[in-house]
Amino acid sequence: MSDSICLANARLVLADRIVTGSVTIEDGIITEITEGDHIPIGATDCKGDYLMPGLVELHTDNLERHIEPRPSVDWPHRPAILAHDAELASTGITTVFDALRVGSIHDGKARYNAYARGLANELLEVRAAGHLRISHFLHLRAEICSETLLEEMAAFGPDDRVGIVSLMDHTPGQRQFRDVSALKTYVAKKRGMNDADFEVHVENLKALQRKYGVQHEVGAVAEANRYGATLCSHDDTTAEQVAQSRENGVRFAEFPTTLEAAEACHANGIAVMMGAPNIIRGGSHSGNVSALELARAGVLDIVSSDYVPSALLLSVFRLDEVWDDLPRAVACVTRNPASAAGLVDRGVVATGLRGDVIRVGLAQGAPLLRGVWSRGARVG
Ligand SMILES: [Fe+2]
C-alpha cells in the first residue's frame, strides 16, 4: 500500500502564480495538483494558508553552532547533528547544505583545527541510518588563507555528497573585511585578542595569502570539479574579482559586498545570494551592501539563512513587500537555490518532484509555520 497525503484548500505558491488548490503526495513524490477549494475525504484542510515548496538552504553555519555552542566547547556530535536537523525542519528548511570549513591555521589565538572530514563522516553515518528529518548535503568552505586546505580537501571524494564548494578569502583589508576595524570587532572579541594579538593575527593572514593564495585557489577549483560540486564565490567586491570567479566556473556568488559586484555577477551569468539576516536587519553586520538594496536593483536571486535559520522564511515576506510578487520572493529560497546547486528534483510545487512542502499562515502580518513535510512525511 502506498503512503499518500492530500493537503487541500491551500493557496498554492506555484512557480509563477498563486492558486487555491490541493496537492497530493504519494510515496514521497507530488503526484497531483488540483485547483479549487474542494476538500477530499481524508485530506487536510489548510484553511487558505499558503502551501509552498520546502526551503532550500545553501549556506548555514548552524551545524557548527551546535557542535561548538561556546568557544572551545566540543558538544557530543551525534546529538548536535540531530538537534541541528530538527531545528532546521522547525523553520521550514527541507534541504540544507551544511557548511564545514576546510583549511586550518595552527598558530596563535586564531587557531582553527581541522574538523570537516570527521564531522562529515558522523553526519553521513546518521543520514545513512535514516535518522535525519530533512535532506542534507555538504558545503565545503575552502578557506584560501590557511595552511592545510588542499590536504583537507584531498580527503573528500565524489561519494561524500559535497554539493557546493565556496572559495573564501578572508584576508584583512579586502572583500568582507575591507574595513579592518569590522574584522577587529568580529574576531578580537570572539577570540579574546588584545591590540597586539590582533596585529599579529592580521600579519599572519596576509602572509598566508602571499604564500598560498594562488595555489589554493587553483587547487580548490580542481577539487570541486573532482567531487562534481557546484562552485561558488564568496564576498566578491569588484568587477575584477567577479571576472576571476567566472573564469573559475562559479555558478553563484555568496554575499557580494557591493552593488558593483552584484551587477557584474548578473552580467556574467552568476546568480547572487545574500543573507536573510541582512534583509531582516536592513543591512549587513560587517558594513557591506544591503541585501534590500540589491533586491530593489533587481540583482538578488537567492537568500540564505546564514547564521539565523528562522530568518529564511521571514525574509520571503520582507522581499514580497519590496517586489509585491510572492512567487518571486519564494523562488529566492526554493527554486533558485535548488537550481544553482544543480538539484532538479525539488524547489517547485509540481508533479513528479519531491514532496517537500510547507504550510504557512499569516498572523499579524508575520509568517506562522503550520506544517513541514519532507518527501511527504511530516517533520515539523
Ligand atoms: Fe565572508
CSV table of C-alpha atoms and ligand atoms in Angstrom, one decimal, residues 168 170 176 234-235, ligand 1:
chain,number,residue,atom,x,y,z
A,168,MET,CA,36.8,32.1,0.7
A,170,HIS,CA,39.1,36.5,4.4
A,176,GLN,CA,34.3,41.2,3.6
A,234,HIS,CA,32.4,34.5,-1.5
A,235,ASP,CA,32.4,38.2,-0.7
B,1,FE,FE,32.8,36.0,4.5
